């Protein structure tokens, strides 16, 4: 499995969610795909980082 | 991912064999030909043994026999034997992965073989550019393999054609749905949703200075989320138990059907027919009940107000007959007459004489009454509508009586069939043959167990639904509570992001799931109708949201149960080809005896169409000479890159298989 399937990426792209949510979903799916090769993955740090980054992007957009 | 080669050493009839597979884009087929018993299925078994440590397609004649090549076992002077299967895969990025399973067996004094266990029996080597990672052993190696080819969906890539016609009998919709989920990577969404929910809980745990109510709500959410996890694992267990009970029920039914006693075979067949009939009757009853409900729903408002409607209609018609409803005329017309100084009859009323004055006043009264006159239009329209409404329910009593009678007739038929079924059950259970009695007892036990589990599953599902509803309510109240204070602003932002992420992930997952299902259904149906020889008999293949498969007959009746073994095989082949092409899951396909139960002409059609259905996939066909007829060979020639023949060499202690290249 080289990456998240094209169908999944295309469906996320064509949806009407805000861009930062689309990016967050893609990043989280990549974490899950990477972790699927590990028996007991530690996902917490990756998730927290991605959620914080999305929150930051959203704050920046709102302040514009 | 493609197979580059497979090396077999001392595995069943293969003493030392290497097979290289075709990896060309246009010639993506490898054909391995061999007579029955040559070792085709054992090649499939060698692959599953190497990858998962088990022979998933083992024939009953090999069950219990040692895996070690019998000739080696008898000719070798050594008392330790090595069995090894090595497969080299080439990944899409060109990197190689070598999986090796190697087991050693020691011959005891009694001649029996005992396995010498080793944590290093399974190794994986992975290439990353110029470097190699590994050897990776044991559980870690198994984890790498399971992630590339999950064992639960192995049968969707490594098919046993002989058993393919039983495919839909053995796999429930739920099994197929789970496999589609995994093949289409939708399981990533499940993990994502689970992990976002867990992060949300963690975020809440770290929140300080919450009000007492918020604290209380946080604890409720935590408690119920933990209970929900338990509820879900209980449900999963129940599903597994139900599948197992179903499998065992079928196994004992099969034993009875294949028993040596003719009357038991007949009774079992009759029972199977009766069960099918009862299912069809149940479906018919449900369909008629649905029609009855729809009829009631659409007619009930009119029926309930029938008296009022009748009274209104009589009132309107009575007034009209009495001339109490003014004729319809328009204000604008009266105004124009007065302006022109004309009466309705056309005489002049513009003068000041007595006649004109009286007439003009009369016309002026029409002007004040005109509003009422306009209402008369509405009254007439309403009357027509009332009449139509009342007429629309004229046929209702007859229709509802007819439907009631139909349902009653079906229920009586069902009782009749159930009585016959219970008589057969009794007859089989009272058989004089001990084995029959025992098998029937076991079958009945598992049938009851299955029924009980269906009930338990429904209860558990209802409980999960209730708990999810509660968690949503607590979460929503908690958010409201947090909103009361500004200091929780950033926490609220993060929680909202988690919620939004979960919601969007669910939406994308459901959308993909629906698309995948629709595409698989469309392709399966198209392929089935192309390949099937009785083209005008079936409408196609339908797959519902739970992946239950049906093949409606042109008459509308369900036809899956009446398909011949060959037709079922075509249906399964069409479904698997559709599943592989739609999902885009990257695993080579190996089909053992794909055309065994299919006659000559349909075989050619399958051979002609299969390369199109499995475009871009590495496909290996394990065929008999009869299957690989000159016509089939001709149809496949453009796609076949490598052809092998398995030569059987008869030896004193068992056959040996050698694989030779033809092309």
XYZ file of C-alpha atoms in Angstrom:
727
model
C 0.000 0.000 0.000
C 1.806 3.098 -1.189
C -0.650 5.778 -0.065
C -4.227 6.633 0.787
C -6.333 5.494 -2.185
C -7.075 8.013 -4.941
C -10.798 7.471 -4.512
C -10.631 8.576 -0.859
C -8.554 11.680 -1.684
C -10.859 12.637 -4.561
C -13.982 12.223 -2.429
C -12.510 14.445 0.280
C -11.477 17.052 -2.310
C -14.854 17.209 -3.995
C -16.745 17.590 -0.689
C -17.861 20.971 0.560
C -15.995 20.966 3.876
C -13.719 23.894 4.706
C -10.217 23.500 3.242
C -8.552 23.194 6.661
C -10.849 20.264 7.552
C -10.057 18.537 4.242
C -6.337 18.965 4.961
C -6.800 17.699 8.518
C -8.622 14.560 7.297
C -5.939 13.814 4.699
C -3.162 14.279 7.266
C -4.933 12.037 9.807
C -5.565 9.336 7.183
C -1.877 9.353 6.336
C -1.068 8.872 10.024
C -3.466 5.910 10.105
C -1.976 4.394 6.948
C 1.553 4.768 8.301
C 0.455 3.272 11.618
C -1.270 0.342 9.955
C 2.193 -1.202 9.511
C 2.930 -0.925 13.231
C 1.487 -3.293 15.796
C 0.787 -0.854 18.647
C 1.046 2.627 17.188
C 1.243 5.763 19.306
C -1.019 8.163 17.460
C -1.686 10.757 20.191
C 1.174 13.147 19.432
C 0.508 13.147 15.685
C -3.193 13.744 16.258
C -2.607 16.574 18.733
C -0.132 18.244 16.354
C -2.525 18.044 13.392
C -5.518 19.266 15.435
C -3.469 22.206 16.824
C -2.230 23.115 13.338
C -5.771 23.079 11.994
C -6.954 25.246 14.893
C -4.125 27.685 14.172
C -5.005 27.843 10.444
C -8.628 28.478 11.334
C -7.700 31.256 13.793
C -5.492 32.923 11.163
C -8.288 32.786 8.606
C -10.822 34.245 11.042
C -8.551 37.122 11.997
C -8.079 38.150 8.328
C 2.148 -5.692 -5.628
C 3.072 -8.692 -7.776
C 4.609 -12.107 -7.167
C 8.029 -12.409 -8.772
C 8.680 -16.033 -7.908
C 7.804 -18.801 -5.493
C 10.310 -21.396 -4.293
C 9.049 -24.617 -2.795
C 11.177 -27.120 -0.952
C 9.742 -30.378 0.341
C 6.242 -28.892 0.439
C 3.802 -31.754 -0.147
C 4.441 -33.129 -3.691
C 6.886 -30.323 -4.532
C 10.414 -31.441 -3.680
C 12.307 -28.542 -5.170
C 10.465 -26.207 -7.508
C 10.719 -22.568 -8.544
C 7.950 -20.821 -10.461
C 8.429 -17.363 -11.903
C 5.292 -15.359 -12.579
C 4.517 -13.127 -15.547
C 4.828 -9.475 -14.588
C 4.207 -7.794 -17.910
C 1.453 -5.156 -18.039
C -0.106 -6.502 -21.223
C 0.645 -10.171 -20.572
C -0.440 -10.202 -16.945
C -1.639 -13.836 -16.882
C 0.366 -16.887 -15.799
C -1.194 -20.259 -16.554
C -0.197 -23.379 -14.617
C -1.700 -26.512 -16.094
C -1.979 -29.866 -14.402
C -4.194 -32.906 -14.225
C -6.437 -33.441 -11.212
C -4.278 -34.362 -8.239
C -1.104 -32.943 -9.815
C -0.789 -30.342 -7.070
C -2.517 -27.176 -8.361
C -4.473 -26.557 -5.165
C -1.354 -27.324 -3.135
C 0.358 -24.424 -4.910
C -2.404 -22.211 -3.562
C -1.893 -23.851 -0.166
C 1.861 -23.270 -0.355
C 1.159 -19.542 -0.758
C -1.269 -19.341 2.184
C 1.033 -21.557 4.304
C 3.965 -19.272 3.565
C 2.000 -16.085 4.255
C -0.274 -17.143 7.109
C 1.107 -20.450 8.361
C -2.048 -22.319 7.321
C -3.241 -24.215 4.287
C -6.611 -22.536 3.697
C -7.605 -24.644 0.695
C -6.538 -28.079 1.836
C -8.349 -30.997 0.237
C -9.896 -33.599 2.540
C -7.523 -36.258 1.144
C -4.518 -34.295 2.445
C -6.012 -33.479 5.854
C -3.908 -35.015 8.582
C -1.102 -36.011 6.216
C 2.374 -34.605 6.928
C 3.285 -31.483 4.994
C 6.776 -32.894 4.309
C 7.314 -34.383 0.867
C 6.731 -38.129 1.254
C 9.572 -39.161 -1.078
C 12.082 -37.056 0.850
C 10.686 -38.493 4.045
C 11.348 -42.058 2.923
C 14.497 -41.638 0.853
C 16.452 -39.380 3.168
C 18.787 -40.926 5.714
C 18.465 -37.833 7.856
C 15.800 -37.692 10.571
C 15.341 -33.936 10.402
C 13.408 -32.494 7.478
C 13.088 -28.944 6.249
C 9.951 -27.619 4.545
C 10.374 -24.191 3.014
C 8.286 -21.874 0.868
C 9.692 -18.529 -0.216
C 7.786 -15.867 -2.129
C 9.353 -12.746 -3.586
C 6.937 -9.873 -4.126
C 7.674 -6.745 -6.141
C 5.933 -3.673 -4.755
C 4.570 -0.861 -6.933
C 7.604 1.305 -6.238
C 9.887 -1.487 -7.496
C 11.097 -2.534 -4.031
C 11.173 -6.227 -3.239
C 9.749 -8.083 -0.263
C 10.793 -11.663 0.436
C 8.609 -13.789 2.694
C 10.048 -17.133 3.815
C 8.417 -19.741 5.981
C 10.668 -22.580 6.924
C 9.758 -25.362 9.353
C 11.761 -28.326 10.572
C 10.334 -31.682 11.510
C 11.974 -34.523 13.395
C 11.089 -38.142 12.822
C 10.472 -39.991 16.063
C 11.155 -43.636 16.821
C 7.514 -44.450 16.106
C 7.932 -42.903 12.653
C 5.727 -39.928 13.489
C 6.894 -36.399 12.699
C 7.155 -33.717 15.342
C 7.633 -30.078 14.520
C 10.741 -28.402 15.901
C 9.334 -25.044 16.849
C 11.394 -21.980 16.156
C 10.647 -18.276 16.586
C 12.424 -17.765 13.278
C 10.189 -19.947 11.139
C 8.768 -16.868 9.417
C 11.030 -14.148 8.065
C 10.392 -11.036 6.011
C 13.056 -9.044 4.186
C 12.071 -5.660 2.826
C 14.002 -3.704 0.240
C 14.167 0.081 0.565
C 16.119 1.358 -2.427
C 19.675 0.054 -2.076
C 19.136 -1.148 1.486
C 17.416 -4.196 2.859
C 15.478 -4.152 6.132
C 15.458 -7.396 8.016
C 15.321 -10.216 8.570
C 12.164 -9.456 10.528
C 10.922 -12.479 12.464
C 7.789 -13.908 14.055
C 4.869 -11.664 15.032
C 6.436 -8.559 13.535
C 6.907 -10.340 10.214
C 3.333 -11.653 10.374
C 2.068 -8.149 11.092
C 3.755 -6.822 7.913
C 2.181 -9.591 5.806
C -1.288 -9.250 7.366
C -1.260 -5.574 6.552
C -0.579 -6.185 2.898
C -2.869 -9.194 2.487
C -5.254 -9.417 5.453
C -5.983 -13.140 6.043
C -9.688 -12.357 6.490
C -9.893 -11.282 2.851
C -7.423 -13.790 1.437
C -10.201 -15.719 -0.299
C -11.024 -12.664 -2.438
C -7.601 -12.973 -4.103
C -6.726 -16.637 -3.841
C -9.851 -18.414 -5.041
C -10.647 -22.051 -5.137
C -12.854 -22.430 -8.227
C -14.197 -25.800 -7.102
C -15.669 -24.176 -4.032
C -16.527 -20.859 -5.623
C -20.129 -21.887 -6.282
C -20.577 -22.282 -2.516
C -19.180 -18.825 -2.033
C -22.452 -16.973 -1.412
C -23.709 -19.831 0.734
C -20.726 -19.617 3.073
C -20.190 -15.880 3.251
C -22.802 -13.725 4.911
C -23.450 -10.171 3.738
C -21.652 -8.979 6.846
C -18.467 -10.918 5.996
C -18.495 -9.491 2.472
C -19.173 -5.958 3.737
C -16.263 -6.224 6.176
C -13.988 -7.423 3.386
C -15.053 -4.566 1.084
C -14.410 -2.166 3.952
C -10.891 -3.458 4.372
C -10.127 -3.749 0.655
C -11.299 -0.173 -0.008
C -9.188 1.214 2.891
C -12.380 2.373 4.612
C -11.071 0.820 7.813
C -8.698 3.813 7.977
C -11.760 6.004 8.557
C -12.931 3.748 11.367
C -9.579 4.122 13.107
C -9.541 7.867 12.444
C -13.019 8.310 13.975
C -12.078 6.147 16.963
C -8.850 8.095 17.539
C -10.451 11.535 17.143
C -13.083 10.498 19.707
C -10.301 9.367 22.039
C -8.406 12.679 21.562
C -11.586 14.547 22.409
C -11.831 12.627 25.662
C -8.179 13.312 26.429
C -8.647 17.023 25.763
C -11.561 17.099 28.170
C -9.562 15.240 30.809
C -6.864 17.914 30.749
C -9.349 20.772 31.166
C -9.050 22.567 34.517
C -11.425 24.736 36.486
C -14.613 23.252 35.143
C -17.910 24.035 36.855
C -19.371 21.219 38.941
C -22.032 20.494 36.325
C -19.386 20.410 33.543
C -17.311 18.051 35.665
C -20.304 15.829 36.233
C -21.094 15.779 32.489
C -17.474 15.022 31.623
C -17.600 12.003 33.922
C -20.867 10.804 32.356
C -19.357 11.080 28.857
C -16.242 9.192 29.994
C -18.264 6.469 31.697
C -20.697 5.909 28.847
C -17.953 6.010 26.184
C -16.117 3.241 28.014
C -19.335 1.251 28.335
C -20.025 1.833 24.649
C -16.675 0.263 23.759
C -17.612 -2.789 25.839
C -21.069 -2.898 24.222
C -19.488 -2.862 20.773
C -17.054 -5.648 21.550
C -19.939 -7.713 22.978
C -21.852 -7.115 19.722
C -18.834 -8.203 17.684
C -18.607 -11.399 19.759
C -22.321 -12.061 19.230
C -21.909 -11.664 15.473
C -18.988 -14.095 15.509
C -20.941 -16.595 17.582
C -23.902 -16.282 15.215
C -21.666 -16.889 12.180
C -20.201 -19.915 13.894
C -23.658 -21.286 14.808
C -24.787 -20.704 11.221
C -21.726 -22.460 9.860
C -22.218 -25.462 12.149
C -25.930 -25.628 11.372
C -25.058 -25.764 7.654
C -22.321 -28.323 8.289
C -24.741 -30.740 9.996
C -27.403 -30.123 7.316
C -24.772 -30.966 4.726
C -23.888 -34.164 6.607
C -27.534 -35.207 6.584
C -27.879 -34.352 2.883
C -24.780 -36.400 2.060
C -25.688 -39.322 4.296
C -25.797 -42.782 2.766
C -29.502 -43.147 3.587
C -31.629 -42.150 0.646
C -34.720 -41.260 2.682
C -32.685 -38.941 4.941
C -31.165 -37.268 1.883
C -34.654 -36.747 0.485
C -36.012 -35.443 3.775
C -33.121 -33.018 4.103
C -33.689 -31.779 0.552
C -37.410 -31.382 1.242
C -36.587 -29.506 4.432
C -34.288 -27.173 2.495
C -37.065 -26.547 -0.047
C -39.595 -25.915 2.719
C -37.247 -23.460 4.422
C -36.828 -21.573 1.153
C -40.613 -21.584 0.614
C -41.209 -20.250 4.133
C -38.678 -17.468 3.553
C -40.408 -16.549 0.282
C -43.823 -16.608 2.011
C -42.474 -14.391 4.796
C -41.204 -11.941 2.181
C -44.578 -11.999 0.404
C -46.420 -11.397 3.686
C -44.110 -8.482 4.504
C -44.614 -7.040 1.000
C -48.409 -7.268 1.245
C -48.410 -5.800 4.747
C -46.358 -2.915 3.408
C -48.896 -2.325 0.601
C -51.705 -2.507 3.163
C -49.971 0.038 5.383
C -49.344 2.384 2.450
C -52.988 2.104 1.412
C -54.117 2.840 4.962
C -51.728 5.774 5.300
C -52.874 7.378 2.057
C -56.622 6.783 2.590
C -56.966 7.273 6.318
C -57.207 11.114 6.351
C -60.101 10.981 3.848
C -61.781 8.071 5.608
C -61.631 9.786 8.980
C -63.160 12.959 7.566
C -65.604 11.153 5.269
C -68.666 12.236 7.306
C -67.614 15.877 7.352
C -66.854 15.804 3.630
C -70.241 14.255 2.853
C -72.042 16.852 4.967
C -70.170 19.707 3.236
C -70.918 18.305 -0.205
C -74.639 17.914 0.581
C -74.722 21.441 1.992
C -73.111 22.949 -1.106
C -75.267 21.002 -3.517
C -78.420 21.796 -1.544
C -77.648 25.541 -1.626
C -76.836 25.419 -5.298
C -80.061 23.656 -6.144
C -81.936 26.281 -4.088
C -80.188 29.007 -6.121
C -78.557 30.385 -2.997
C -75.090 30.423 -4.419
C -74.726 33.551 -6.543
C -73.639 33.098 -10.120
C -69.989 33.846 -10.574
C -69.222 37.249 -12.017
C -66.296 39.613 -11.760
C -66.083 43.026 -10.012
C -64.184 44.462 -12.963
C -67.119 43.601 -15.270
C -69.677 45.397 -13.025
C -67.379 48.402 -12.688
C -66.981 48.634 -16.456
C -70.808 48.438 -16.936
C -71.378 51.269 -14.453
C -68.679 53.336 -16.132
C -70.313 52.839 -19.518
C -73.811 53.454 -18.035
C -75.075 50.079 -19.189
C -77.211 47.426 -17.464
C -76.301 43.688 -17.524
C -79.050 43.260 -20.143
C -77.393 45.944 -22.285
C -80.015 48.781 -21.806
C -78.852 52.326 -21.127
C -78.954 53.360 -17.436
C -76.914 56.532 -17.722
C -80.000 58.814 -17.523
C -81.527 60.354 -14.410
C -84.980 58.941 -15.005
C -86.584 56.586 -12.510
C -85.965 53.442 -14.629
C -82.271 54.201 -15.004
C -81.876 55.086 -11.296
C -83.521 51.852 -10.096
C -81.551 49.775 -12.573
C -78.265 51.498 -11.702
C -78.846 50.855 -7.959
C -79.563 47.221 -8.737
C -76.285 46.923 -10.687
C -74.467 48.726 -7.840
C -75.728 46.089 -5.354
C -73.985 43.462 -7.517
C -70.788 45.348 -6.863
C -71.119 44.951 -3.083
C -72.213 41.338 -3.482
C -69.409 40.573 -5.926
C -67.070 39.448 -3.152
C -69.551 36.733 -2.287
C -69.894 35.983 -5.971
C -66.133 35.396 -6.221
C -66.396 32.957 -3.311
C -68.870 30.954 -5.342
C -66.003 29.998 -7.653
C -64.073 28.628 -4.686
C -67.167 26.793 -3.433
C -67.643 25.106 -6.808
C -63.930 24.154 -6.961
C -64.060 22.844 -3.392
C -67.119 20.785 -4.207
C -65.347 19.186 -7.172
C -62.350 18.424 -4.964
C -64.549 16.911 -2.244
C -66.269 14.734 -4.842
C -62.904 13.555 -6.179
C -61.597 12.817 -2.663
C -64.677 10.786 -1.841
C -64.438 8.910 -5.138
C -60.771 8.116 -4.532
C -61.610 5.941 -1.520
C -64.454 4.116 -3.254
C -62.271 1.105 -4.003
C -60.608 1.142 -0.567
C -62.831 -1.332 1.294
C -62.536 -3.879 -1.503
C -58.749 -3.397 -1.801
C -58.162 -3.695 1.935
C -60.365 -6.796 2.143
C -58.499 -8.354 -0.801
C -55.125 -7.647 0.795
C -56.317 -9.019 4.132
C -57.474 -12.201 2.406
C -54.149 -12.519 0.569
C -52.162 -12.163 3.812
C -54.452 -14.671 5.513
C -53.993 -17.154 2.658
C -50.200 -16.704 2.867
C -50.255 -17.159 6.639
C -52.275 -20.349 6.240
C -49.799 -21.566 3.611
C -46.952 -20.761 5.988
C -48.594 -22.731 8.812
C -49.061 -25.639 6.404
C -45.377 -25.547 5.375
C -44.273 -25.179 9.000
C -46.299 -28.231 9.947
C -44.625 -30.208 7.154
C -41.252 -28.923 8.309
C -41.876 -29.929 11.881
C -42.994 -33.391 10.679
C -39.719 -33.771 8.764
C -37.742 -32.557 11.792
C -39.481 -35.177 13.895
C -38.963 -37.910 11.305
C -35.211 -37.225 11.041
C -34.736 -36.929 14.782
C -36.489 -40.267 15.306
C -34.265 -42.079 12.807
C -33.014 -45.495 13.847
C -29.494 -44.606 12.806
C -27.499 -43.193 15.700
C -25.380 -40.852 13.530
C -28.439 -39.324 11.887
C -30.059 -38.743 15.273
C -26.888 -37.139 16.545
C -26.397 -34.897 13.496
C -30.023 -33.791 13.610
C -29.752 -33.030 17.313
C -26.646 -30.955 16.677
C -28.233 -29.178 13.690
C -31.274 -28.325 15.775
C -29.082 -27.132 18.631
C -27.194 -24.725 16.360
C -30.391 -23.559 14.676
C -31.838 -22.645 18.070
C -28.553 -21.073 19.094
C -28.579 -18.954 15.915
C -32.171 -17.792 16.560
C -31.269 -16.869 20.150
C -28.213 -14.966 18.993
C -30.244 -13.026 16.399
C -32.436 -11.817 19.264
C -29.423 -10.954 21.429
C -27.846 -9.027 18.559
C -30.997 -6.948 18.099
C -31.078 -6.180 21.855
C -27.392 -5.251 21.894
C -27.787 -3.006 18.839
C -30.683 -1.209 20.532
C -28.577 -0.721 23.661
C -25.691 0.735 21.617
C -28.086 3.113 19.886
C -29.497 4.268 23.245
C -26.029 4.796 24.682
C -24.818 6.748 21.653
C -27.865 8.986 21.955
C -27.079 9.581 25.639
C -23.441 10.423 24.897
C -24.536 12.915 22.220
C -26.925 14.562 24.673
C -24.275 14.773 27.440
C -21.719 16.134 24.986
C -24.076 18.785 23.740
C -24.944 19.869 27.306
C -21.241 19.885 28.203
C -20.473 22.172 25.259
C -23.237 24.548 26.381
C -21.796 24.503 29.898
C -18.275 25.289 28.632
C -19.579 28.121 26.477
C -20.692 29.926 29.611
C -17.095 30.836 30.440
C -14.595 32.551 28.152
C -11.582 30.709 29.613
C -12.635 27.514 27.912
C -12.595 29.165 24.492
C -9.514 27.418 23.102
C -10.635 24.032 24.495
C -14.000 24.527 22.813
C -12.255 25.299 19.525
C -10.292 22.036 19.671
C -13.351 20.024 20.695
C -15.319 21.578 17.825
C -12.537 20.623 15.404
C -12.632 17.019 16.634
C -16.424 16.968 16.217
C -16.204 18.480 12.749
C -13.473 15.990 11.794
C -15.585 13.059 13.016
C -18.666 14.332 11.178
C -16.779 14.911 7.903
C -14.967 11.556 8.145
C -18.338 9.786 8.595
C -19.764 11.625 5.592
C -16.805 10.778 3.316
C -16.779 7.160 4.519
C -20.517 6.735 3.862
C -20.266 8.389 0.445
C -17.379 6.134 -0.624
C -19.094 3.079 0.798
C -22.210 3.832 -1.256
C -20.223 4.521 -4.434
C -18.150 1.374 -4.015
C -21.302 -0.661 -3.408
C -23.090 0.831 -6.434
C -20.076 0.297 -8.699
C -19.548 -3.284 -7.528
C -23.255 -3.969 -8.062
C -23.194 -2.438 -11.566
C -20.029 -4.242 -12.647
C -21.067 -7.575 -11.147
C -24.413 -7.329 -12.883
C -22.890 -6.352 -16.250
C -20.264 -9.089 -16.045
C -22.762 -11.706 -14.908
C -25.145 -10.887 -17.759
C -22.261 -10.968 -20.272
C -20.960 -14.306 -19.053
C -24.184 -16.125 -18.281
C -25.527 -18.334 -21.027
C -29.247 -17.962 -20.153
C -29.170 -14.225 -20.823
C -32.939 -13.643 -20.788
C -33.552 -15.497 -17.534
C -32.143 -13.019 -15.012
C -32.430 -9.264 -14.563
C -28.915 -9.016 -13.164
C -27.290 -9.056 -9.744
C -28.502 -6.836 -6.901
C -26.462 -6.028 -3.808
C -28.171 -4.310 -0.877
C -26.499 -1.944 1.600
C -25.620 -4.886 3.846
C -23.996 -6.708 0.916
C -26.650 -9.384 0.715
C -26.584 -10.599 -2.855
C -29.643 -11.478 -4.903
C -30.136 -12.502 -8.514
C -33.683 -11.527 -9.488
C -35.342 -13.657 -12.125
C -37.129 -11.759 -14.959
C -40.400 -12.652 -13.230
C -39.217 -10.701 -10.198
C -38.677 -13.794 -8.036
C -35.341 -14.277 -6.297
C -33.146 -16.645 -8.295
C -29.892 -17.056 -6.329
C -31.136 -20.268 -4.751
C -32.113 -21.742 -8.108
C -28.832 -20.974 -9.944
C -26.936 -24.025 -11.157
C -23.439 -24.696 -9.747
C -21.891 -23.253 -12.932
C -24.107 -20.157 -12.803
C -23.244 -19.587 -9.135
C -19.573 -19.887 -10.057
C -20.032 -17.256 -12.792
C -21.851 -15.021 -10.304
C -19.024 -15.363 -7.752
C -16.384 -14.806 -10.432
C -18.199 -11.663 -11.658
C -18.481 -10.385 -8.101
C -14.818 -10.976 -7.293
C -13.633 -9.404 -10.555
C -15.847 -6.374 -9.827
C -14.622 -6.160 -6.238
C -10.998 -6.251 -7.386
C -11.350 -3.681 -10.123
C -13.502 -1.267 -8.080
C -11.530 -1.415 -4.843
C -8.131 -0.932 -6.469
C -6.646 -3.159 -3.743
C -3.158 -4.072 -4.770
C -2.806 -7.850 -4.449
C -2.158 -10.487 -7.155
C -5.021 -12.838 -7.996
C -4.734 -16.609 -8.152
C -7.693 -18.700 -9.311
C -7.634 -22.457 -8.936
C -9.766 -24.357 -11.499
C -11.813 -21.326 -12.572
C -13.750 -23.129 -15.308
C -14.160 -26.600 -13.813
C -17.938 -26.496 -13.561
C -18.574 -24.446 -16.657
C -19.310 -25.939 -20.058
C -17.364 -25.208 -23.227
C -19.118 -22.173 -24.747
C -19.478 -20.140 -21.515
C -15.848 -21.026 -20.711
C -14.746 -19.323 -23.918
C -16.819 -16.283 -23.065
C -15.226 -16.119 -19.588
C -11.740 -16.507 -21.090
C -12.514 -13.716 -23.564
C -13.791 -11.318 -20.906
C -11.666 -12.104 -17.856
C -8.576 -10.137 -19.040
C -10.780 -7.039 -19.431
C -12.352 -7.489 -16.014
C -8.944 -7.927 -14.352
C -6.980 -5.383 -16.355
C -3.701 -4.372 -14.746
C -3.861 -7.164 -12.130
C -1.343 -9.963 -12.009
C -3.467 -13.079 -12.516
C -2.485 -16.728 -12.180
C -4.807 -19.468 -13.380
C -4.371 -23.037 -12.152
C -6.147 -25.137 -14.765
C -6.715 -28.684 -15.952
C -6.070 -29.643 -19.554
C -9.835 -29.865 -20.090
C -10.345 -26.333 -18.789
C -7.462 -24.968 -20.853
C -8.990 -26.141 -24.099
C -7.593 -24.865 -27.438
C -10.532 -22.400 -27.606
C -9.898 -21.044 -24.099
C -6.164 -20.915 -24.854
C -6.858 -18.947 -28.024
C -9.062 -16.435 -26.161
C -6.451 -15.913 -23.442
C -3.369 -15.964 -25.690
C -2.947 -12.182 -25.857
C -2.826 -11.910 -22.054
C -0.741 -14.950 -21.094
C 2.916 -14.229 -20.397
C 4.038 -17.539 -18.899
C 2.640 -21.056 -19.135
C 3.717 -24.011 -17.034
C 2.722 -27.621 -16.883
C 2.890 -29.704 -13.719
C 4.394 -33.110 -14.480
C 3.408 -35.878 -12.118
C 6.098 -38.438 -11.405
C 4.764 -41.503 -9.685
C 6.953 -42.683 -6.832
C 6.643 -45.513 -4.401
C 5.676 -43.337 -1.429
C 3.579 -40.774 -3.270
C 3.658 -38.571 -6.342
C 6.254 -35.927 -7.078
C 5.411 -32.754 -8.967
C 7.756 -30.981 -11.334
C 6.888 -27.725 -12.993
C 8.049 -27.157 -16.576
C 7.836 -24.056 -18.699
C 5.841 -24.333 -21.888
C 6.107 -20.769 -23.080
